[in-house]
PDB file of C-alpha atoms in Angstrom:
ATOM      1  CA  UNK A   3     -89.480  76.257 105.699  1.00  0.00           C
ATOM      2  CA  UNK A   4     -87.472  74.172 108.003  1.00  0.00           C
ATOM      3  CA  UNK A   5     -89.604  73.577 111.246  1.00  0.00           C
ATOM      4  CA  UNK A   6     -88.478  72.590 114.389  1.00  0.00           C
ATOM      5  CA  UNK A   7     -89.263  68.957 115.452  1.00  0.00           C
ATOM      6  CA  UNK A   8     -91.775  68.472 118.600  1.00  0.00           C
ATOM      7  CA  UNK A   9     -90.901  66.019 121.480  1.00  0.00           C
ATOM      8  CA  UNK A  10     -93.490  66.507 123.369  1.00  0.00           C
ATOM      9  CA  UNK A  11     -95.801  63.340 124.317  1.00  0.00           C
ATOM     10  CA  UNK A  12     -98.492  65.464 124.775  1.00  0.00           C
ATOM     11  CA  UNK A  13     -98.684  67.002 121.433  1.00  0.00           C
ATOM     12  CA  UNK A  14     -97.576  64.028 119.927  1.00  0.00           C
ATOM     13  CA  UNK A  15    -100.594  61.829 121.154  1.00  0.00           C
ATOM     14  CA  UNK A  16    -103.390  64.353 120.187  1.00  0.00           C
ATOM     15  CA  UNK A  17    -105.062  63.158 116.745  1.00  0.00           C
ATOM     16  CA  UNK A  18    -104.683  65.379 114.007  1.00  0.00           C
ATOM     17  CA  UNK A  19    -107.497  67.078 112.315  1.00  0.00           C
ATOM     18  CA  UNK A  20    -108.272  66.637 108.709  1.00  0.00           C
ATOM     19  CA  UNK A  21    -106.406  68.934 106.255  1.00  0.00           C
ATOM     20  CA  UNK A  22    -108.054  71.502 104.125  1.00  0.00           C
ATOM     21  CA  UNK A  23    -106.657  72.879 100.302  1.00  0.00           C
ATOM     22  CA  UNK A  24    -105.376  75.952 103.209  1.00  0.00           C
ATOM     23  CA  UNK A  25    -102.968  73.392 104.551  1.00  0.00           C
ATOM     24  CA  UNK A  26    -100.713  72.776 101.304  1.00  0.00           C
ATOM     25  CA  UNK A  27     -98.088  75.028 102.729  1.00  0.00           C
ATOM     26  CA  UNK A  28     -97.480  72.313 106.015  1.00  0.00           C
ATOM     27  CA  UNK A  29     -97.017  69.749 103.183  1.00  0.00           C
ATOM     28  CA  UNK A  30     -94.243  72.075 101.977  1.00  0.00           C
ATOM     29  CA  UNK A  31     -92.847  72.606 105.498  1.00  0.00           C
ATOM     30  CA  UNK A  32     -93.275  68.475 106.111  1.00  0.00           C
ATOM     31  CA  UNK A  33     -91.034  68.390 102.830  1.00  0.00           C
ATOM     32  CA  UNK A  34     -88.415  70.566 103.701  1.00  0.00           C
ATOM     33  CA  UNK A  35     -87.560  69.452 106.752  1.00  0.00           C
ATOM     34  CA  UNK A  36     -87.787  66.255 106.038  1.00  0.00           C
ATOM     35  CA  UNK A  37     -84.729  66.724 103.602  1.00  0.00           C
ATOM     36  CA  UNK A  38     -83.002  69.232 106.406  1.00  0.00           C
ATOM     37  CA  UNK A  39     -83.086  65.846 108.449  1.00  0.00           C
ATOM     38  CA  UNK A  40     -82.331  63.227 105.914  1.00  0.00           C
ATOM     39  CA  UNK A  41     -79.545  61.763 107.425  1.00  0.00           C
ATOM     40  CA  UNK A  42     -81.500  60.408 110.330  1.00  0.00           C
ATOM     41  CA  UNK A  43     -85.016  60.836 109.329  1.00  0.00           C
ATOM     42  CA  UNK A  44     -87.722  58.477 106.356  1.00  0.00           C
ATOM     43  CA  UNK A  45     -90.650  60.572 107.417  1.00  0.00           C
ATOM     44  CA  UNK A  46     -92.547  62.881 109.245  1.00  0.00           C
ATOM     45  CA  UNK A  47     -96.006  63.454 110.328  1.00  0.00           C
ATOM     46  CA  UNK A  48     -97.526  67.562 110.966  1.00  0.00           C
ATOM     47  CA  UNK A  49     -98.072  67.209 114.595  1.00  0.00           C
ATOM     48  CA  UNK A  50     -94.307  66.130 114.847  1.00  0.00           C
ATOM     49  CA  UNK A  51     -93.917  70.017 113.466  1.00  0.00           C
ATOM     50  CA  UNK A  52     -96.030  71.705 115.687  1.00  0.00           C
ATOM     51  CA  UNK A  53     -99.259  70.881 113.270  1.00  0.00           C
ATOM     52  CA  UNK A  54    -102.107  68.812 114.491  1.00  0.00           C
ATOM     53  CA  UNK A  55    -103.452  68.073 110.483  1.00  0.00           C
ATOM     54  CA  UNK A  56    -103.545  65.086 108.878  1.00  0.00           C
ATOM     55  CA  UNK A  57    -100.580  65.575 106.613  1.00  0.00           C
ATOM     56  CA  UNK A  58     -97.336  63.128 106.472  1.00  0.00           C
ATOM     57  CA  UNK A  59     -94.376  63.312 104.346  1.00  0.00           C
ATOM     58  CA  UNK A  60     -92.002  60.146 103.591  1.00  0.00           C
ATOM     59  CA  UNK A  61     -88.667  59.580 101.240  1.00  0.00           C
ATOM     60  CA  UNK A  62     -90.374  57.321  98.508  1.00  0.00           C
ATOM     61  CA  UNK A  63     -87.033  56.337  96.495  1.00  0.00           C
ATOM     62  CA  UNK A  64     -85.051  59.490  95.380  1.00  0.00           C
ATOM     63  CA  UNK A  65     -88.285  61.927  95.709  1.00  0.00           C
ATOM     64  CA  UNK A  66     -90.203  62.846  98.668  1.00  0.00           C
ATOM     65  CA  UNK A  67     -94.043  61.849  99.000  1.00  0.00           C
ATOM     66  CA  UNK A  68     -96.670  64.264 100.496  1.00  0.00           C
ATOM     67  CA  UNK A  69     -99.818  62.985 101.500  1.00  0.00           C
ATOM     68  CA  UNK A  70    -102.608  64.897 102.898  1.00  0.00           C
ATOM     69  CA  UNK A  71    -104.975  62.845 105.043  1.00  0.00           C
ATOM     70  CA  UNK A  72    -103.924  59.186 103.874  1.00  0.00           C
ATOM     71  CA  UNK A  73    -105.767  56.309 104.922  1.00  0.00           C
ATOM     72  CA  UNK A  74    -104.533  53.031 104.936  1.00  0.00           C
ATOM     73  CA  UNK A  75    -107.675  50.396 102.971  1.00  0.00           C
ATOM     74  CA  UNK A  76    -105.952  47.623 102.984  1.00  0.00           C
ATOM     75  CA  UNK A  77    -102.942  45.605 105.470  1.00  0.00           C
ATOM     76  CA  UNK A  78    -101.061  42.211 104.139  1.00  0.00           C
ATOM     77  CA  UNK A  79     -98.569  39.989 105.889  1.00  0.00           C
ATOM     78  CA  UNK A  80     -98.227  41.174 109.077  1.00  0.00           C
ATOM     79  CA  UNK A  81     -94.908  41.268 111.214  1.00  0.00           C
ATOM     80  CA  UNK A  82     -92.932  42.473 114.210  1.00  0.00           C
ATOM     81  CA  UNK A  83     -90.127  45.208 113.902  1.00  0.00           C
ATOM     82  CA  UNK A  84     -88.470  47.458 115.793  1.00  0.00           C
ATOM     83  CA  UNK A  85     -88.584  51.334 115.149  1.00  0.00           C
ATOM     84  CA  UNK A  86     -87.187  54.447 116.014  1.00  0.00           C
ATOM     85  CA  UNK A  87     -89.010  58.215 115.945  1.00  0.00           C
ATOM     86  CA  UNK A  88     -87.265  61.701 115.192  1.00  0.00           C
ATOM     87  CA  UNK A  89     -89.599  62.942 118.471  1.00  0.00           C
ATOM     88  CA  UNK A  90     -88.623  60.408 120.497  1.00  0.00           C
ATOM     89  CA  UNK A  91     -85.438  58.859 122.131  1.00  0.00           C
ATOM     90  CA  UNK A  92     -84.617  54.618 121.281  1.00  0.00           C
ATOM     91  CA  UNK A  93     -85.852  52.149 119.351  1.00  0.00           C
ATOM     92  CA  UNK A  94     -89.748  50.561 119.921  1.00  0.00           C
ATOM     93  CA  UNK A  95     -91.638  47.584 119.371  1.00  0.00           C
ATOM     94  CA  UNK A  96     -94.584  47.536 117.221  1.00  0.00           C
ATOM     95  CA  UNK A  97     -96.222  45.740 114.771  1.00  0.00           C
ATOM     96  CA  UNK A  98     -96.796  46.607 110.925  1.00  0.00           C
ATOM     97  CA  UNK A  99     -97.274  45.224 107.739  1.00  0.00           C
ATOM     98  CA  UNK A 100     -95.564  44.430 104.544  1.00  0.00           C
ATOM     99  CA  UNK A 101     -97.786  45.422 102.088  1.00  0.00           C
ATOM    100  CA  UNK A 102    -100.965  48.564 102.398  1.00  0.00           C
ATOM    101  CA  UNK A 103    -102.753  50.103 100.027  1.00  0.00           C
ATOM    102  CA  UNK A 104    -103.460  53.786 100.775  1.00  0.00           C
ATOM    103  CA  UNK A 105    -105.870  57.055  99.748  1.00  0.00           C
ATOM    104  CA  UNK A 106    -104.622  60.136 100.044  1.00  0.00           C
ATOM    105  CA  UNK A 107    -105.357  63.791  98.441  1.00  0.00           C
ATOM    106  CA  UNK A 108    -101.832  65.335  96.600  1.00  0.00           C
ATOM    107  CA  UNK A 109    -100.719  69.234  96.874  1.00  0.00           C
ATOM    108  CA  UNK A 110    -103.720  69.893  93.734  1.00  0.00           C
ATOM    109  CA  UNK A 111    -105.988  67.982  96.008  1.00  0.00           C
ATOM    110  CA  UNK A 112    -106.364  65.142  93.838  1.00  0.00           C
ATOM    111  CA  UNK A 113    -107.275  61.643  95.137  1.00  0.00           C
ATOM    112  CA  UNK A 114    -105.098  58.723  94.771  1.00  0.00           C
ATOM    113  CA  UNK A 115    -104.415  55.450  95.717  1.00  0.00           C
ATOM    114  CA  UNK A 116    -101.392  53.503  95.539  1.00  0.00           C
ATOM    115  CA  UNK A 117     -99.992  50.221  96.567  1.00  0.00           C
ATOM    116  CA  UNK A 118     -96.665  50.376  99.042  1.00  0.00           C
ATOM    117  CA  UNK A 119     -94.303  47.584 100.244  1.00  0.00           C
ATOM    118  CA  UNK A 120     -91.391  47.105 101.976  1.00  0.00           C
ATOM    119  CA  UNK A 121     -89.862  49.717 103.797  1.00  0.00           C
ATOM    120  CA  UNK A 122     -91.955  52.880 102.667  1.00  0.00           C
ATOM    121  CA  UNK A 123     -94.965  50.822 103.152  1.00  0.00           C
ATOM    122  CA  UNK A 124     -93.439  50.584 106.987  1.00  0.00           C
ATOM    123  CA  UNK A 125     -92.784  54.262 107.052  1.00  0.00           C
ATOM    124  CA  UNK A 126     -96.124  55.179 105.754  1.00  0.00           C
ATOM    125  CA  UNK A 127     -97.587  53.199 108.312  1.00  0.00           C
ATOM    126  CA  UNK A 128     -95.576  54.692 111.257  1.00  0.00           C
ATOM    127  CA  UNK A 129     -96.421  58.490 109.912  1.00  0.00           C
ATOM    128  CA  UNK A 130    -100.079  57.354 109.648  1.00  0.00           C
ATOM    129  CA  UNK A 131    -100.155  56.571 113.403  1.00  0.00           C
ATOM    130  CA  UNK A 132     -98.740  59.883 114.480  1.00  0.00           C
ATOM    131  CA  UNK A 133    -101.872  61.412 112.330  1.00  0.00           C
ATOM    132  CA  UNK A 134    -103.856  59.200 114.942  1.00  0.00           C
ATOM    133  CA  UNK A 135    -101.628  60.288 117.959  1.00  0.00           C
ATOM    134  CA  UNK A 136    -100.247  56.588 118.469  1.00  0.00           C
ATOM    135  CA  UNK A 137     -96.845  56.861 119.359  1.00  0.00           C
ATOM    136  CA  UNK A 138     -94.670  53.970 118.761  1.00  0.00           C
TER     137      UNK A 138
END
């Protein structure tokens, strides 16, 4: 289902809470309206849906990637960017990192970890902050 995209800072800086097997279906949600807003939009996070679980969604090539409570293990090559957030108005400093390595559980709640770079490596990063209630 297509969900309606929060703006408020409020919501927005509360941490999320880790996500249970019960949560697949805000994964789904994540995914769809991530694609409903794919002409201005990389990635979203559940609290930027109205969902305070640890849950994040992010274009990964021609496929979209769900991850339910990633963790970024490892940062390389740090460096300063600008960025800009469907919940929030302008562009923002902030500092990521070109390479991470991240766990996450899938929609069958199996564990994984995988190696990003580049942009989705940025856009993971930025989706795992919102999980964390950092807002850029």
């Amino acid at each position: 289902m297509v969900c309606n995209i929060v703006t408020s800072p409020i919501m927005l800086r509360m941490p999320s809470v880790p996500a249970t097997p019960e949560d697949i279906a805000i994964g789904r949600d994540l995914a769809d309206t991530l694609s409903a807003h794919s002409h201005e939009c990389v990635g979203l996070a559940a609290n930027m849906i109205g969902k305070r679980k640890c849950v994040i969604a992010v274009t990964d090539g021609p496929r979209t990637l769900v991850m339910f409570n990633p963790r970024i293990i490892e940062r390389h090559d740090e460096y300063q960017t600008e960025e800009a957030c469907l919940s929030l108005e302008g562009t923002r400093p902030c500092t990521r990192y070109r390479s991470i390595r991240v766990t996450y559980l899938d929609d069958s709640w199996h564990e994984h970890t995988r190696s990003f770079s580049g942009f989705v490596a940025q856009t993971i990063q930025h989706e795992c902050d919102h999980c964390e209630g950092i807002v850029i």
